[in-house]
CSV table of C-alpha atoms and ligand atoms in Angstrom, one decimal:
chain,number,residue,atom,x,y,z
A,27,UNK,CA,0.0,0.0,0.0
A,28,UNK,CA,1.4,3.2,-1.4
A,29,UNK,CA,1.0,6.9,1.7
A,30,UNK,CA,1.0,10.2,1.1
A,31,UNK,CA,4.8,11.2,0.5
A,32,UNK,CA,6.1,8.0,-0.5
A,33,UNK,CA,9.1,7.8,-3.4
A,34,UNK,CA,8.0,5.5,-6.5
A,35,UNK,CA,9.2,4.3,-10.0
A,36,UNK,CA,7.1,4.7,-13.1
A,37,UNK,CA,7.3,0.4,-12.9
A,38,UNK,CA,5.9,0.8,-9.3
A,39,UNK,CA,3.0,3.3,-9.6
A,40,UNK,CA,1.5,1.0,-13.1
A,41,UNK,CA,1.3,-2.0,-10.5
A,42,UNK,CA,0.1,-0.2,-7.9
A,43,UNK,CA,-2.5,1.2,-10.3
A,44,UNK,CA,-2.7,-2.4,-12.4
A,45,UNK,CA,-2.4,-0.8,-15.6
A,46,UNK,CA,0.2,0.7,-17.7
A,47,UNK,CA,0.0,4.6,-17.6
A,48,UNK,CA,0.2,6.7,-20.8
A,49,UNK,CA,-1.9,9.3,-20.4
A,50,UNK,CA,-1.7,12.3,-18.0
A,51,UNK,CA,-5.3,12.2,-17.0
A,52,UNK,CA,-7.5,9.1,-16.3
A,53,UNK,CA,-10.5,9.6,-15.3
A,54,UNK,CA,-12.0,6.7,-13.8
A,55,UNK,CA,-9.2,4.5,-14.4
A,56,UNK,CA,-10.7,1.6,-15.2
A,57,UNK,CA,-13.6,1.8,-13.5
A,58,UNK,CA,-11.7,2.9,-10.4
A,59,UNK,CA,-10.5,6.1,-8.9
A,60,UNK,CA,-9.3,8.9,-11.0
A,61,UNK,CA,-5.8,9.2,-11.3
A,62,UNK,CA,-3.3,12.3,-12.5
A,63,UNK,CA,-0.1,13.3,-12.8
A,64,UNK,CA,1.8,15.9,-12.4
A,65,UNK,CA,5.0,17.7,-12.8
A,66,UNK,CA,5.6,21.3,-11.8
A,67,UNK,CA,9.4,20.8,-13.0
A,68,UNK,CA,10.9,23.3,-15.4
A,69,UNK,CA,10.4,22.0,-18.9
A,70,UNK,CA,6.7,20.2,-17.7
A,71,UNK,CA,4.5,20.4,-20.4
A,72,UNK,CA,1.4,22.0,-18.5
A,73,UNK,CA,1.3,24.3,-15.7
A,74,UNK,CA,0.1,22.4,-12.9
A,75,UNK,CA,0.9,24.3,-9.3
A,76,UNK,CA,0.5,23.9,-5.3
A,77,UNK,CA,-1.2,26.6,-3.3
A,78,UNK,CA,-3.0,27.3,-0.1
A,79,UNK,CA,0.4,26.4,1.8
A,80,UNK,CA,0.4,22.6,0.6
A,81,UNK,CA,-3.6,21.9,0.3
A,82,UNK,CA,-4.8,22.7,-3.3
A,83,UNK,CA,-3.6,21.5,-6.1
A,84,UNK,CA,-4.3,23.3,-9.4
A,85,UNK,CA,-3.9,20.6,-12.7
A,86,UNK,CA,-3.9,22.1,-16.2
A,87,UNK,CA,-5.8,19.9,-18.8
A,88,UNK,CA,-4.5,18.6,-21.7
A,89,UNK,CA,-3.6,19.3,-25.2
A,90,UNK,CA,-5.3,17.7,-28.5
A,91,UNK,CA,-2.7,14.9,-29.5
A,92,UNK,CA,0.0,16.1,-32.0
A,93,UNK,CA,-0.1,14.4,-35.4
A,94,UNK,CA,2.8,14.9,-38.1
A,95,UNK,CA,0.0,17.0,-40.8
A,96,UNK,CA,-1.8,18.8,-37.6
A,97,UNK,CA,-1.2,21.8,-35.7
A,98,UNK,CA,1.1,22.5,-33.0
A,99,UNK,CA,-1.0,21.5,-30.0
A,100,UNK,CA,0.1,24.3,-27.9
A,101,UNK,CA,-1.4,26.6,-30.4
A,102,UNK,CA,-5.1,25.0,-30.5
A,103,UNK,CA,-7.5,25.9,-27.3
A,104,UNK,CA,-7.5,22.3,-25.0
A,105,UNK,CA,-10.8,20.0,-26.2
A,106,UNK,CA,-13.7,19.5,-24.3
A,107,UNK,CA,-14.8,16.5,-27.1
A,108,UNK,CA,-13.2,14.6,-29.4
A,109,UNK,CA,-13.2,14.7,-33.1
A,110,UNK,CA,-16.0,11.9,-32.5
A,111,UNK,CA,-18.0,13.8,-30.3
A,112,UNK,CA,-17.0,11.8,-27.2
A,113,UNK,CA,-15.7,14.2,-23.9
A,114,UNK,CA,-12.2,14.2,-23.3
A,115,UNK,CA,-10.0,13.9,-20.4
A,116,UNK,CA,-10.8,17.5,-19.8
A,117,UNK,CA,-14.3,16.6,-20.8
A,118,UNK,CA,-15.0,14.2,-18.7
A,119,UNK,CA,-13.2,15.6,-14.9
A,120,UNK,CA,-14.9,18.8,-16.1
A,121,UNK,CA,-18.0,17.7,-15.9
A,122,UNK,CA,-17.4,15.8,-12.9
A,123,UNK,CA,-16.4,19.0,-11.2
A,124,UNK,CA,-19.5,20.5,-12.6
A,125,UNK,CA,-22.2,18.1,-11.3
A,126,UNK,CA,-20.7,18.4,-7.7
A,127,UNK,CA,-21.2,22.6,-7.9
A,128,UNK,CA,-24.7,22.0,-9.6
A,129,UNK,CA,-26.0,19.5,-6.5
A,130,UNK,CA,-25.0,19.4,-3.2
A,131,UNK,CA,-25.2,15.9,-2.5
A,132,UNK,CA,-23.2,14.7,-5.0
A,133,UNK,CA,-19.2,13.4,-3.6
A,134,UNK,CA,-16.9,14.7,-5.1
A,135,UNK,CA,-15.0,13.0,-7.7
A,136,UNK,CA,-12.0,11.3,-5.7
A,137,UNK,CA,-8.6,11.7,-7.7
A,138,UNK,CA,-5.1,9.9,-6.5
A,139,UNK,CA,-2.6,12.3,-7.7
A,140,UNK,CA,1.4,11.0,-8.4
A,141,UNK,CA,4.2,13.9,-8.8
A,142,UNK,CA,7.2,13.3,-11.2
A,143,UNK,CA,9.9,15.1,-9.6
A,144,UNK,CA,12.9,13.6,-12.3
A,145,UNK,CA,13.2,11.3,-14.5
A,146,UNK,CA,12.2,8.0,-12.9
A,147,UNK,CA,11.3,9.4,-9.9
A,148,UNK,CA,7.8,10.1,-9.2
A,149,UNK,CA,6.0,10.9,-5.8
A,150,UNK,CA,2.6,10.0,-4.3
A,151,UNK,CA,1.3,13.1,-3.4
A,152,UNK,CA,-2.3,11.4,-2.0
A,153,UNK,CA,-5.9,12.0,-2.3
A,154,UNK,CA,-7.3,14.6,-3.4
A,155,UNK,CA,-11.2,16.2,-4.0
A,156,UNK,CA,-12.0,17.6,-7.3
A,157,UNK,CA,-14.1,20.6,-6.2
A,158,UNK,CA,-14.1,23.3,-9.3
A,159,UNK,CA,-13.1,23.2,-13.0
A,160,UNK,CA,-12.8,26.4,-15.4
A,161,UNK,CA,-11.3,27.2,-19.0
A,162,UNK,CA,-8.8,30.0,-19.5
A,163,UNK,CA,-6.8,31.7,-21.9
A,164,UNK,CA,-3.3,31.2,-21.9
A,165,UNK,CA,-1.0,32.3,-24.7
A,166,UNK,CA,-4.0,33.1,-26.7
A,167,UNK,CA,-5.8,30.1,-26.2
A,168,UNK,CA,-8.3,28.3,-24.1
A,169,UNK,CA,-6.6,25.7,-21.4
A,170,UNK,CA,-8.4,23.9,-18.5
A,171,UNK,CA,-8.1,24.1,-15.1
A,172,UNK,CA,-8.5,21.7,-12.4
A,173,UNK,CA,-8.6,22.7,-8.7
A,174,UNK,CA,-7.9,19.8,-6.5
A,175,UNK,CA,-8.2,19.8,-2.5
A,176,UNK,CA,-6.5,17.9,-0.2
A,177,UNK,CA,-8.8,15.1,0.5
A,178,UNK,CA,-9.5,15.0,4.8
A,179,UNK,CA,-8.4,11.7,5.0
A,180,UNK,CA,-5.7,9.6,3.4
A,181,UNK,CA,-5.7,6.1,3.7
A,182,UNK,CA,-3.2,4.5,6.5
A,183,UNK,CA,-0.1,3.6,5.4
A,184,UNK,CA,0.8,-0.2,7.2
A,185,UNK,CA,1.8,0.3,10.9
A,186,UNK,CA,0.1,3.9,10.9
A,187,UNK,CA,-3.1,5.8,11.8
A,188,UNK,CA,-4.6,7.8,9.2
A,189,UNK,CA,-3.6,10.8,8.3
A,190,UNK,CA,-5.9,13.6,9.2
A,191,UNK,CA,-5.5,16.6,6.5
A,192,UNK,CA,-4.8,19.2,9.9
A,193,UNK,CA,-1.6,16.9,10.2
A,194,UNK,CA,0.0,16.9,6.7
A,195,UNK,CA,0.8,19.1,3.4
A,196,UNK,CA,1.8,18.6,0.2
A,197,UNK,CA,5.1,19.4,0.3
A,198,UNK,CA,6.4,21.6,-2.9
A,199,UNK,CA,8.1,19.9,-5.8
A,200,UNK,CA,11.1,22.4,-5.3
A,201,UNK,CA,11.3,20.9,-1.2
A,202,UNK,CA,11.4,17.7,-2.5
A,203,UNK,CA,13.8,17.7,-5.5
A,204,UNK,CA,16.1,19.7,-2.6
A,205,UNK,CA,15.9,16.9,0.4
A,206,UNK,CA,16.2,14.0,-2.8
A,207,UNK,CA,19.1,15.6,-4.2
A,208,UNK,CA,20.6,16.7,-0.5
A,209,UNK,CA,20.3,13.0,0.6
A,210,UNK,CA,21.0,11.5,-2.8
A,211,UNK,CA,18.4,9.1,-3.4
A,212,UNK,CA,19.0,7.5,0.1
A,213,UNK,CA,17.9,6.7,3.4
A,214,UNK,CA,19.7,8.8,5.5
A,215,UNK,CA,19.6,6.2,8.3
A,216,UNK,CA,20.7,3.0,6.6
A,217,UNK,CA,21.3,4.3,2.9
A,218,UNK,CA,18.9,2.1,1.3
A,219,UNK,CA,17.2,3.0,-1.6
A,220,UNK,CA,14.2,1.5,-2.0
A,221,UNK,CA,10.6,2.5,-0.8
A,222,UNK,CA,11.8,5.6,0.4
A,223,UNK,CA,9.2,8.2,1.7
A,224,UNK,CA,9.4,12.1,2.1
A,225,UNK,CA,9.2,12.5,6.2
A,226,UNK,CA,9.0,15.7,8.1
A,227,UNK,CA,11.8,15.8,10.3
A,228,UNK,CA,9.3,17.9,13.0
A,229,UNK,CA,5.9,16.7,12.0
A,230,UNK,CA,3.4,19.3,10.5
A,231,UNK,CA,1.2,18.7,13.4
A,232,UNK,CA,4.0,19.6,15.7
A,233,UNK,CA,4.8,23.2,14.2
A,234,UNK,CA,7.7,21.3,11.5
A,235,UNK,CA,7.5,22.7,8.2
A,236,UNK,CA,6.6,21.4,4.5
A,237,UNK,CA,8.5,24.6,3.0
A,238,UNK,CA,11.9,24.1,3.4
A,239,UNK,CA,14.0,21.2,2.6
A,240,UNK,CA,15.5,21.6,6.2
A,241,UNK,CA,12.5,20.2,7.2
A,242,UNK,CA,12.0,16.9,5.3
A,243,UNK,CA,14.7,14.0,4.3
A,244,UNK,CA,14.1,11.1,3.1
A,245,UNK,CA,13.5,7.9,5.0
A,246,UNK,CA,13.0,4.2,4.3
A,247,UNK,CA,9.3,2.5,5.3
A,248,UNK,CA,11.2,0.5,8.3
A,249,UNK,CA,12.8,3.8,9.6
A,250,UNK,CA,9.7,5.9,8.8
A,251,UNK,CA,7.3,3.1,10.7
A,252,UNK,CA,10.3,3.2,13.4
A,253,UNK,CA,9.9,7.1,14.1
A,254,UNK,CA,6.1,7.0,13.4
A,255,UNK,CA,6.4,4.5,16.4
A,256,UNK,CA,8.6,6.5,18.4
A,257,UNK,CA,6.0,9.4,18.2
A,258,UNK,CA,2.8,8.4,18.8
B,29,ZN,ZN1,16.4,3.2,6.5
């Protein structure tokens, strides 16, 4: 079971989600939970970004596919439909999004959100609500927008309680390329370098940070489940 935080492959989030990902946005993947993901690095093709100090998440949509005799997709406004009539991607979390403002009673759509911080290296950045949707322009032409909340509960991670949104953030991509780079792809207790995990060094809930990479290093699960231990 993949937490909030935790360091994956691209091999290791397609088995965790049973299916090979290709695509950016799946909505419903099948027939499950959404499922995005993101980059906010330089060079990312859309311009996906973290506010609200670690608890929204705002997701650009996507771009028509490029073909060799069409246009340059960056230059064509993002489509709601395809050429078949069907909704897209965007389409299809839009109106999701839509529905929920319409009526009251319906959930939100529930959207598991992964974070490619380098090549190879992606992050679970947890559950999130999709509350709102809205097209603007951008470089002359019309892009979605997703805003995404922090969802109030993320499922426990093995040997832990639940995490209550009032005791975690997102921590920013720029935080986390930092610590990953400071502690070179490594446990900094035991060097290992497998199912590592993004740990507050002072939990959120105890005043600690998710701004500065002072705050977070990386940690294996047996020495984050040892500290979780320690603290509760
Ligand atoms: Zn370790």
């Amino acid at each position: 079971m993949i937490g909030q935080g935790d360091v994956i492959s691209y091999l290791e989030m397609c088995k965790e989600q049973g299916v090979n990902l290709q695509r950016g946005m799946n909505f419903h993947l099948r027939g499950g939970l959404s499922v995005i993901l993101m980059s906010v690095r330089p060079g990312a093709p859309y311009a996906d970004r973290i506010e609200s100090d670690g608890k929204v998440l705002v997701y650009e949509g996507h771009d028509v596919a490029a073909s060799p005799e069409g246009p340059n997709p960056k230059t064509v406004d993002q489509p709601m439909y395809t050429p078949g009539g069907a909704l897209t991607q965007n389409g299809l979390f839009f109106a999701a999004a839509k529905s929920v403002q319409r009526c009251t009673t319906t959930a939100p759509e529930i959207v598991k959100v992964y974070e490619k911080i380098k090549a190879g290296v992606w992050v679970y950045n947890g559950l999130f609500r999709l509350v709102d949707a809205w097209q603007e322009v951008s470089n002359a032409r019309l892009v979605f927008k997703f805003r995404l909340e922090l969802d109030k509960e993320q499922p426990a991670q093995s040997g832990q309680a639940a995490l209550d949104i009032d005791h975690t953030r997102l921590i920013p991509s720029s935080v986390k390329l930092a610590a990953w780079k400071r502690d070179k792809g490594k446990c900094v207790l035991c060097g290992s370098q497998d199912n590592l995990h993004f740990d507050h060094i002072i939990p959120y809930s105890k005043g600690g940070s998710s701004l500065v990479s002072e705050n977070i290093q990386l940690l294996c699960a047996r020495h984050n489940l040892r500290k979780h231990d320690k603290i509760e």
